[in-house]
CSV table of C-alpha atoms and ligand atoms in Angstrom, one decimal:
chain,number,residue,atom,x,y,z
A,1,MET,CA,-5.5,-94.9,-16.2
A,2,ARG,CA,-8.2,-95.5,-13.6
A,3,SER,CA,-11.0,-97.8,-14.9
A,4,ASP,CA,-13.6,-95.3,-13.7
A,5,CYS,CA,-12.1,-92.5,-15.8
A,6,THR,CA,-15.0,-91.7,-18.2
A,7,PRO,CA,-15.6,-90.3,-20.8
A,8,ARG,CA,-13.1,-92.2,-22.8
A,9,PHE,CA,-10.6,-89.9,-24.3
A,10,LEU,CA,-9.0,-90.3,-27.7
A,11,ALA,CA,-9.5,-86.7,-28.8
A,12,SER,CA,-5.9,-85.6,-28.5
A,13,ASP,CA,-2.6,-86.5,-26.8
A,14,ASN,CA,-3.2,-83.6,-24.5
A,15,THR,CA,-6.1,-85.4,-22.8
A,16,SER,CA,-3.6,-87.6,-21.1
A,17,GLY,CA,-2.1,-86.7,-17.7
A,18,ILE,CA,1.5,-86.2,-16.7
A,19,CYS,CA,3.8,-89.2,-17.1
A,20,PRO,CA,5.5,-90.6,-14.0
A,21,GLU,CA,9.0,-89.6,-15.0
A,22,ALA,CA,8.0,-85.9,-15.5
A,23,LEU,CA,5.9,-85.9,-12.3
A,24,GLU,CA,8.7,-87.3,-10.2
A,25,SER,CA,11.0,-84.6,-11.5
A,26,LEU,CA,8.5,-81.9,-10.8
A,27,LEU,CA,8.2,-83.1,-7.2
A,28,GLU,CA,12.0,-83.2,-6.9
A,29,ALA,CA,12.1,-79.6,-8.1
A,30,ASN,CA,9.7,-78.6,-5.4
A,31,ARG,CA,11.9,-79.9,-2.6
A,32,CYS,CA,14.1,-76.8,-2.6
A,33,ASP,CA,13.5,-73.2,-3.6
A,34,ASP,CA,15.4,-71.7,-6.4
A,35,LEU,CA,15.9,-68.6,-8.5
A,36,ALA,CA,13.1,-67.3,-10.8
A,37,TYR,CA,12.9,-66.5,-14.5
A,38,GLY,CA,15.0,-69.4,-15.7
A,39,ASN,CA,18.0,-68.5,-13.6
A,40,ASP,CA,17.5,-71.8,-11.7
A,41,THR,CA,19.6,-74.9,-11.8
A,42,TRP,CA,17.0,-77.0,-13.6
A,43,THR,CA,16.6,-74.7,-16.6
A,44,ASP,CA,20.4,-74.7,-17.3
A,45,LYS,CA,20.6,-78.4,-16.9
A,46,VAL,CA,17.8,-79.3,-19.2
A,47,ALA,CA,19.1,-76.9,-21.9
A,48,ASP,CA,22.4,-78.8,-21.7
A,49,ARG,CA,20.5,-82.1,-22.0
A,50,PHE,CA,18.8,-80.8,-25.2
A,51,ARG,CA,22.2,-79.9,-26.6
A,52,GLU,CA,23.4,-83.4,-25.8
A,53,LEU,CA,20.3,-85.1,-27.3
A,54,PHE,CA,20.6,-83.1,-30.5
A,55,ASP,CA,24.4,-83.3,-30.5
A,56,TYR,CA,24.4,-79.5,-31.3
A,57,ASP,CA,25.1,-76.3,-29.5
A,58,CYS,CA,21.7,-74.8,-30.0
A,59,GLU,CA,19.9,-72.0,-28.2
A,60,VAL,CA,17.1,-73.3,-26.0
A,61,PHE,CA,14.0,-71.5,-24.7
A,62,PHE,CA,10.8,-72.6,-22.9
A,63,VAL,CA,7.3,-71.4,-23.3
A,64,PHE,CA,3.9,-72.6,-22.1
A,65,ASN,CA,2.3,-73.9,-25.2
A,66,GLY,CA,2.7,-74.7,-28.8
A,67,THR,CA,0.9,-71.8,-30.3
A,68,ALA,CA,3.3,-69.4,-28.5
A,69,ALA,CA,6.3,-71.5,-29.5
A,70,ASN,CA,5.3,-71.5,-33.2
A,71,SER,CA,4.2,-67.9,-33.3
A,72,LEU,CA,7.3,-66.5,-31.5
A,73,ALA,CA,9.7,-68.7,-33.4
A,74,LEU,CA,8.2,-67.7,-36.7
A,75,ALA,CA,8.2,-64.0,-35.7
A,76,ALA,CA,11.9,-64.3,-35.0
A,77,MET,CA,12.5,-65.9,-38.4
A,78,GLY,CA,11.3,-63.1,-40.6
A,79,ARG,CA,10.0,-59.6,-40.7
A,80,SER,CA,6.5,-58.2,-40.7
A,81,TYR,CA,6.5,-57.9,-44.5
A,82,HIS,CA,7.7,-61.5,-45.1
A,83,SER,CA,5.6,-64.6,-45.6
A,84,VAL,CA,5.6,-68.1,-44.2
A,85,ILE,CA,4.9,-71.0,-46.6
A,86,CYS,CA,3.0,-73.8,-44.9
A,87,HIS,CA,0.6,-76.7,-45.8
A,88,GLU,CA,-3.1,-75.7,-45.9
A,89,LEU,CA,-3.7,-78.1,-43.0
A,90,ALA,CA,-0.9,-76.7,-40.9
A,91,HIS,CA,-1.8,-76.0,-37.3
A,92,ILE,CA,-0.3,-72.5,-37.6
A,93,GLU,CA,-2.8,-71.8,-40.4
A,94,THR,CA,-5.9,-73.6,-39.0
A,95,ASP,CA,-5.6,-73.7,-35.2
A,96,GLU,CA,-3.6,-70.8,-33.8
A,97,CYS,CA,-6.2,-68.0,-34.2
A,98,GLY,CA,-3.8,-65.9,-36.2
A,99,GLY,CA,-1.1,-66.1,-33.6
A,100,PRO,CA,1.8,-66.3,-36.0
A,101,GLU,CA,0.5,-63.2,-37.9
A,102,PHE,CA,-0.2,-61.3,-34.7
A,103,PHE,CA,3.2,-62.0,-33.1
A,104,SER,CA,5.1,-61.2,-36.3
A,105,ASN,CA,3.2,-58.0,-36.7
A,106,GLY,CA,1.6,-59.2,-40.0
A,107,ALA,CA,3.7,-61.7,-41.7
A,108,LYS,CA,1.3,-63.6,-44.0
A,109,LEU,CA,0.9,-67.3,-44.2
A,110,LEU,CA,0.9,-68.7,-47.8
A,111,THR,CA,-0.6,-72.1,-48.0
A,112,SER,CA,0.1,-75.0,-50.3
A,113,SER,CA,-1.7,-78.3,-50.8
A,114,GLY,CA,0.0,-81.6,-51.0
A,115,ASP,CA,-0.8,-85.2,-50.4
A,116,HIS,CA,-0.9,-86.6,-46.8
A,117,GLY,CA,-0.6,-83.2,-45.2
A,118,LYS,CA,2.9,-82.6,-46.6
A,119,LEU,CA,4.5,-79.8,-48.4
A,120,THR,CA,6.5,-80.6,-51.5
A,121,PRO,CA,9.5,-78.7,-53.0
A,122,GLU,CA,7.3,-78.0,-56.1
A,123,GLY,CA,4.5,-76.6,-54.0
A,124,ILE,CA,6.9,-74.3,-52.2
A,125,GLU,CA,8.5,-73.1,-55.4
A,126,GLN,CA,5.1,-72.3,-56.9
A,127,LEU,CA,4.3,-69.9,-54.1
A,128,VAL,CA,7.7,-68.3,-54.3
A,129,ILE,CA,7.8,-67.7,-58.0
A,130,LYS,CA,4.1,-66.8,-58.3
A,131,ARG,CA,5.0,-63.1,-57.8
A,132,SER,CA,8.1,-61.2,-57.1
A,133,ASP,CA,6.7,-57.7,-57.1
A,134,ILE,CA,6.6,-55.4,-54.2
A,135,HIS,CA,2.9,-56.0,-53.6
A,136,TYR,CA,3.4,-59.6,-52.6
A,137,PRO,CA,4.6,-60.6,-49.1
A,138,LYS,CA,8.2,-61.8,-49.6
A,139,PRO,CA,8.6,-65.5,-48.8
A,140,ARG,CA,11.1,-66.0,-46.1
A,141,VAL,CA,10.2,-69.1,-44.1
A,142,VAL,CA,9.0,-72.7,-44.8
A,143,SER,CA,7.1,-74.2,-41.9
A,144,LEU,CA,6.8,-78.0,-41.7
A,145,THR,CA,5.0,-80.1,-39.2
A,146,GLN,CA,6.6,-83.3,-38.1
A,147,ALA,CA,4.7,-85.6,-37.6
A,148,THR,CA,2.1,-83.8,-39.7
A,149,GLU,CA,-1.4,-82.8,-38.7
A,150,VAL,CA,-2.8,-85.9,-40.3
A,151,GLY,CA,-0.4,-88.3,-38.7
A,152,THR,CA,2.1,-88.8,-41.5
A,153,LEU,CA,5.8,-88.3,-41.7
A,154,TYR,CA,8.4,-86.5,-43.7
A,155,ASP,CA,11.3,-88.9,-44.3
A,156,ARG,CA,14.9,-87.6,-44.5
A,157,GLU,CA,14.9,-87.5,-48.3
A,158,GLU,CA,11.8,-85.3,-48.3
A,159,LEU,CA,13.3,-83.0,-45.7
A,160,LEU,CA,16.5,-82.7,-47.7
A,161,ALA,CA,14.6,-81.9,-50.9
A,162,ILE,CA,12.7,-79.2,-49.1
A,163,ARG,CA,15.9,-77.8,-47.7
A,164,ALA,CA,17.4,-77.7,-51.2
A,165,MET,CA,14.4,-75.7,-52.4
A,166,ALA,CA,14.7,-73.4,-49.4
A,167,ASP,CA,18.3,-72.8,-50.2
A,168,LYS,CA,17.4,-72.0,-53.8
A,169,TYR,CA,15.2,-69.1,-52.6
A,170,ASP,CA,17.0,-68.2,-49.4
A,171,LEU,CA,14.2,-69.4,-47.1
A,172,ARG,CA,14.5,-70.5,-43.5
A,173,VAL,CA,13.0,-73.8,-42.3
A,174,HIS,CA,10.8,-74.0,-39.2
A,175,MET,CA,9.6,-77.3,-37.8
A,176,ASP,CA,6.4,-77.5,-35.7
A,177,GLY,CA,7.4,-80.5,-33.6
A,178,ALA,CA,4.1,-80.9,-31.7
A,179,ARG,CA,4.7,-84.6,-32.3
A,180,PHE,CA,8.5,-84.6,-33.0
A,181,ALA,CA,9.2,-87.4,-30.5
A,182,ASN,CA,6.6,-89.6,-32.4
A,183,ALA,CA,8.5,-88.9,-35.6
A,184,CYS,CA,11.9,-89.8,-34.2
A,185,ALA,CA,10.4,-93.0,-32.7
A,186,ALA,CA,8.6,-94.0,-35.9
A,187,LEU,CA,11.5,-93.3,-38.3
A,188,GLU,CA,14.0,-94.7,-35.8
A,189,LEU,CA,16.2,-91.6,-36.4
A,190,ALA,CA,18.1,-89.5,-33.9
A,191,PRO,CA,16.8,-85.9,-33.3
A,192,ALA,CA,19.8,-84.5,-35.1
A,193,GLU,CA,19.1,-86.5,-38.2
A,194,LEU,CA,15.6,-85.0,-38.5
A,195,THR,CA,16.6,-81.4,-37.7
A,196,TRP,CA,19.9,-79.5,-38.1
A,197,GLN,CA,21.4,-82.3,-40.3
A,198,VAL,CA,18.6,-81.7,-42.8
A,199,GLY,CA,18.8,-77.9,-42.5
A,200,VAL,CA,16.1,-77.2,-40.0
A,201,ASP,CA,16.8,-73.7,-38.5
A,202,ALA,CA,14.4,-73.8,-35.6
A,203,LEU,CA,12.3,-76.6,-33.9
A,204,CYS,CA,9.3,-76.2,-31.6
A,205,PHE,CA,9.5,-79.4,-29.6
A,206,SER,CA,6.3,-80.3,-27.6
A,207,GLY,CA,6.6,-81.6,-24.1
A,208,THR,CA,2.9,-81.3,-23.5
A,209,LYS,CA,1.8,-83.9,-26.0
A,210,ASN,CA,4.7,-86.2,-24.9
A,211,GLY,CA,3.7,-86.4,-21.2
A,212,LEU,CA,4.3,-83.0,-19.5
A,213,ALA,CA,1.6,-80.9,-17.8
A,214,MET,CA,2.8,-78.1,-20.0
A,215,GLY,CA,5.8,-76.8,-21.7
A,216,GLU,CA,7.4,-76.5,-25.1
A,217,ALA,CA,11.0,-76.1,-26.0
A,218,ILE,CA,12.1,-73.9,-28.8
A,219,LEU,CA,15.5,-74.9,-30.2
A,220,PHE,CA,17.4,-72.6,-32.6
A,221,PHE,CA,20.0,-74.4,-34.6
A,222,ASN,CA,20.5,-71.2,-36.5
A,223,ARG,CA,21.7,-69.3,-33.5
A,224,ASP,CA,21.5,-65.9,-35.1
A,225,LEU,CA,17.8,-66.2,-35.2
A,226,ALA,CA,17.7,-66.4,-31.4
A,227,GLU,CA,19.0,-62.8,-31.0
A,228,ASP,CA,16.9,-61.0,-28.3
A,229,PHE,CA,14.5,-64.0,-28.3
A,230,ALA,CA,14.2,-63.9,-24.5
A,231,TRP,CA,12.8,-60.4,-24.7
A,232,ARG,CA,10.3,-61.5,-27.3
A,233,CYS,CA,9.1,-64.3,-25.0
A,234,LYS,CA,8.8,-61.9,-22.1
A,235,GLN,CA,6.8,-59.4,-24.0
A,236,ALA,CA,4.4,-62.1,-25.2
A,237,GLY,CA,3.7,-63.1,-21.6
A,238,GLN,CA,5.6,-66.4,-22.1
A,239,LEU,CA,8.4,-66.0,-19.6
A,240,ALA,CA,7.5,-68.3,-16.7
A,241,SER,CA,8.7,-66.8,-13.4
A,242,LYS,CA,8.8,-70.3,-11.9
A,243,MET,CA,10.4,-71.7,-15.1
A,244,ARG,CA,12.0,-74.5,-13.1
A,245,PHE,CA,8.6,-76.2,-13.0
A,246,ILE,CA,8.6,-76.3,-16.8
A,247,ALA,CA,12.2,-77.3,-17.1
A,248,ALA,CA,12.3,-80.0,-14.4
A,249,PRO,CA,9.7,-82.2,-15.9
A,250,TRP,CA,11.5,-81.9,-19.2
A,251,LEU,CA,14.6,-83.2,-17.5
A,252,GLY,CA,12.6,-86.2,-16.3
A,253,LEU,CA,11.6,-86.9,-19.8
A,254,LEU,CA,15.0,-86.5,-21.3
A,255,GLU,CA,17.2,-88.2,-18.7
A,256,SER,CA,15.0,-91.3,-18.3
A,257,GLY,CA,14.5,-91.7,-22.0
A,258,ALA,CA,10.7,-91.4,-21.4
A,259,TRP,CA,10.4,-88.9,-24.2
A,260,LEU,CA,11.1,-91.7,-26.7
A,261,ARG,CA,9.4,-94.5,-24.9
A,262,ASN,CA,6.2,-92.5,-24.5
A,263,ALA,CA,6.3,-91.8,-28.3
A,264,GLU,CA,7.0,-95.4,-29.2
A,265,HIS,CA,4.1,-96.5,-27.0
A,266,ALA,CA,1.7,-94.0,-28.5
A,267,ASN,CA,2.7,-95.0,-32.0
A,268,ALA,CA,2.3,-98.7,-31.2
A,269,MET,CA,-1.1,-98.0,-29.8
A,270,ALA,CA,-2.1,-96.1,-33.0
A,271,ARG,CA,-0.9,-99.0,-35.2
A,272,TYR,CA,-2.9,-101.4,-33.0
A,273,LEU,CA,-6.1,-99.3,-33.4
A,274,ALA,CA,-5.6,-98.8,-37.1
A,275,LYS,CA,-5.2,-102.5,-37.6
A,276,GLY,CA,-8.4,-103.2,-35.5
A,277,LEU,CA,-10.4,-100.7,-37.6
A,278,ALA,CA,-9.0,-101.5,-41.0
A,279,GLY,CA,-11.3,-103.4,-43.3
A,280,LEU,CA,-14.5,-103.0,-41.2
A,281,PRO,CA,-17.5,-102.3,-43.4
A,282,GLY,CA,-18.2,-98.6,-43.3
A,283,VAL,CA,-14.7,-97.6,-42.1
A,284,GLU,CA,-12.5,-95.8,-44.5
A,285,THR,CA,-8.9,-95.2,-43.7
A,286,MET,CA,-8.1,-91.6,-44.6
A,287,PHE,CA,-4.3,-91.5,-44.1
A,288,PRO,CA,-1.6,-94.0,-43.4
A,289,THR,CA,-1.0,-94.3,-39.7
A,290,GLN,CA,2.7,-93.4,-39.4
A,291,ALA,CA,2.8,-91.8,-36.0
A,292,ASN,CA,0.2,-91.7,-33.1
A,293,SER,CA,-3.1,-90.8,-34.8
A,294,VAL,CA,-5.6,-92.7,-36.8
A,295,PHE,CA,-7.9,-90.9,-39.2
A,296,VAL,CA,-11.0,-92.7,-40.5
A,297,SER,CA,-14.2,-91.7,-42.0
A,298,LEU,CA,-17.3,-93.3,-40.5
A,299,PRO,CA,-21.0,-93.0,-41.2
A,300,THR,CA,-22.6,-90.0,-39.4
A,301,MET,CA,-24.9,-92.2,-37.3
A,302,ALA,CA,-21.8,-94.2,-36.1
A,303,VAL,CA,-20.1,-91.0,-35.1
A,304,GLU,CA,-23.0,-89.8,-33.1
A,305,TRP,CA,-23.5,-93.2,-31.5
A,306,LEU,CA,-19.9,-93.4,-30.4
A,307,ARG,CA,-20.2,-89.9,-28.9
A,308,ASP,CA,-23.3,-91.1,-27.0
A,309,ARG,CA,-21.3,-94.0,-25.7
A,310,GLY,CA,-18.8,-91.6,-24.1
A,311,TRP,CA,-16.0,-91.6,-26.7
A,312,THR,CA,-14.3,-88.3,-27.3
A,313,PHE,CA,-12.6,-87.5,-30.6
A,314,TYR,CA,-12.3,-84.6,-32.9
A,315,THR,CA,-13.8,-84.4,-36.4
A,316,PHE,CA,-12.6,-80.9,-37.4
A,317,ILE,CA,-8.8,-81.6,-37.5
A,318,GLY,CA,-6.9,-81.8,-40.7
A,319,ALA,CA,-9.1,-83.0,-43.6
A,320,GLY,CA,-12.2,-83.9,-41.5
A,321,GLY,CA,-13.2,-87.4,-40.6
A,322,VAL,CA,-12.7,-88.9,-37.2
A,323,ARG,CA,-9.4,-88.5,-35.5
A,324,PHE,CA,-8.3,-90.8,-32.7
A,325,VAL,CA,-5.0,-89.9,-31.0
A,326,CYS,CA,-3.0,-92.3,-28.8
A,327,SER,CA,-0.7,-91.1,-26.1
A,328,TRP,CA,1.8,-92.4,-23.6
A,329,ASN,CA,-0.9,-93.9,-21.4
A,330,THR,CA,-3.3,-95.3,-24.0
A,331,THR,CA,-4.0,-99.0,-23.3
A,332,THR,CA,-5.0,-101.9,-25.5
A,333,GLU,CA,-8.0,-102.4,-23.2
A,334,LEU,CA,-9.3,-99.0,-24.1
A,335,LEU,CA,-8.7,-99.5,-27.8
A,336,ASP,CA,-10.3,-103.0,-27.7
A,337,ALA,CA,-13.4,-101.4,-26.2
A,338,LEU,CA,-13.5,-98.8,-29.0
A,339,ILE,CA,-13.0,-101.4,-31.7
A,340,ALA,CA,-15.8,-103.4,-30.2
A,341,ASP,CA,-18.1,-100.4,-30.1
A,342,VAL,CA,-17.3,-99.5,-33.8
A,343,LYS,CA,-18.0,-103.1,-34.8
A,344,ALA,CA,-21.3,-103.1,-32.8
A,345,VAL,CA,-22.5,-99.9,-34.4
A,346,LEU,CA,-21.6,-100.9,-37.9
A,347,GLY,CA,-23.0,-104.4,-37.5
A,348,ALA,CA,-19.7,-106.0,-38.1
A,349,SER,CA,-18.6,-109.0,-36.1
B,1,PLP,C1,-1.2,-79.4,-30.4
B,1,PLP,C2,-0.4,-78.8,-31.6
B,1,PLP,C3,0.2,-77.6,-31.4
B,1,PLP,C4,0.3,-76.8,-30.2
B,1,PLP,O1,-1.0,-76.4,-29.7
B,1,PLP,P1,-1.2,-75.7,-28.3
B,1,PLP,O2,-2.6,-76.0,-28.0
B,1,PLP,O3,-1.0,-74.2,-28.6
B,1,PLP,O4,-0.2,-76.2,-27.3
B,1,PLP,C5,1.0,-77.1,-32.5
B,1,PLP,N1,1.0,-77.8,-33.7
B,1,PLP,C6,0.4,-79.0,-33.8
B,1,PLP,C7,0.5,-79.7,-35.1
B,1,PLP,C8,-0.4,-79.5,-32.8
B,1,PLP,O5,-1.1,-80.6,-33.0
């Protein structure tokens, strides 16, 4: 990042630019014209790369953003009278402006609490058995976010336990993978081990937060759910006519391994920041830093002072508090400057 880039962004991983591998691939795709609406050579190729990466013959689709990916995937996983069980802090519940309900023509989200932003099998069961009459929207889908909205992770055992509960009640499992790469990196597990091998039916895999300009992949491991999905995307205004410019940067991420390196770097930066802030007087760690975000609570005057100093961060995400998110291009210099500012305002040395 240029040193004259101010203000100083730690608000989200989407404040970062395009990573070099993705940009190079984008420029390469611009050298020759190609067919529109996904009939180009890039789109086919990247869909095959996803199948190789996941070691599974899944159906692959591309949309512009994560809200569309989640909303359309969920709409395909149930009917309008069904319900989707998710955590009360889930992005689909708190940050998609009713998109999942809108695109599913009314499927209701049923929320559950749970420590560290995670659903539990018991929480899911409670919502399922609460009612079984015709007046209650029939539970059909469980939606998990990996890594979660508060920067924590579901391990394989937790995912398997949730799948077992889903099997008990014939529920489908959707994964919001806005930070799926960060989860793979942190858990040191292959994409397959965190998805179809633990019974995930559909994954929304974010490229934007990993280093693209835009673009999310929707992977259906349960291929039946992908029936007519292309029409759903088109109707929703999510069929890019120059789809090759979403696909090509993805190819850059996947073929170079940057998707994982970017995530590993972001996670390492978050750990560095968490360590630098831990134990400072007035700083309270809110969640374990398992992926690429750090949640702390700070005195109000410190929050205001940091904002005045040009730091950008959100305070409305998840459970409140200050959220700092690291990304593929976050530097230790930037984090050192933040830690120094936090120490200065809190009078710590
Ligand atoms: C960023 C994010 C999304 C996608 O958001 P868009 O702004 O629609 O791309 C989805 N889920 C989670 C958990 C996110 O953090």
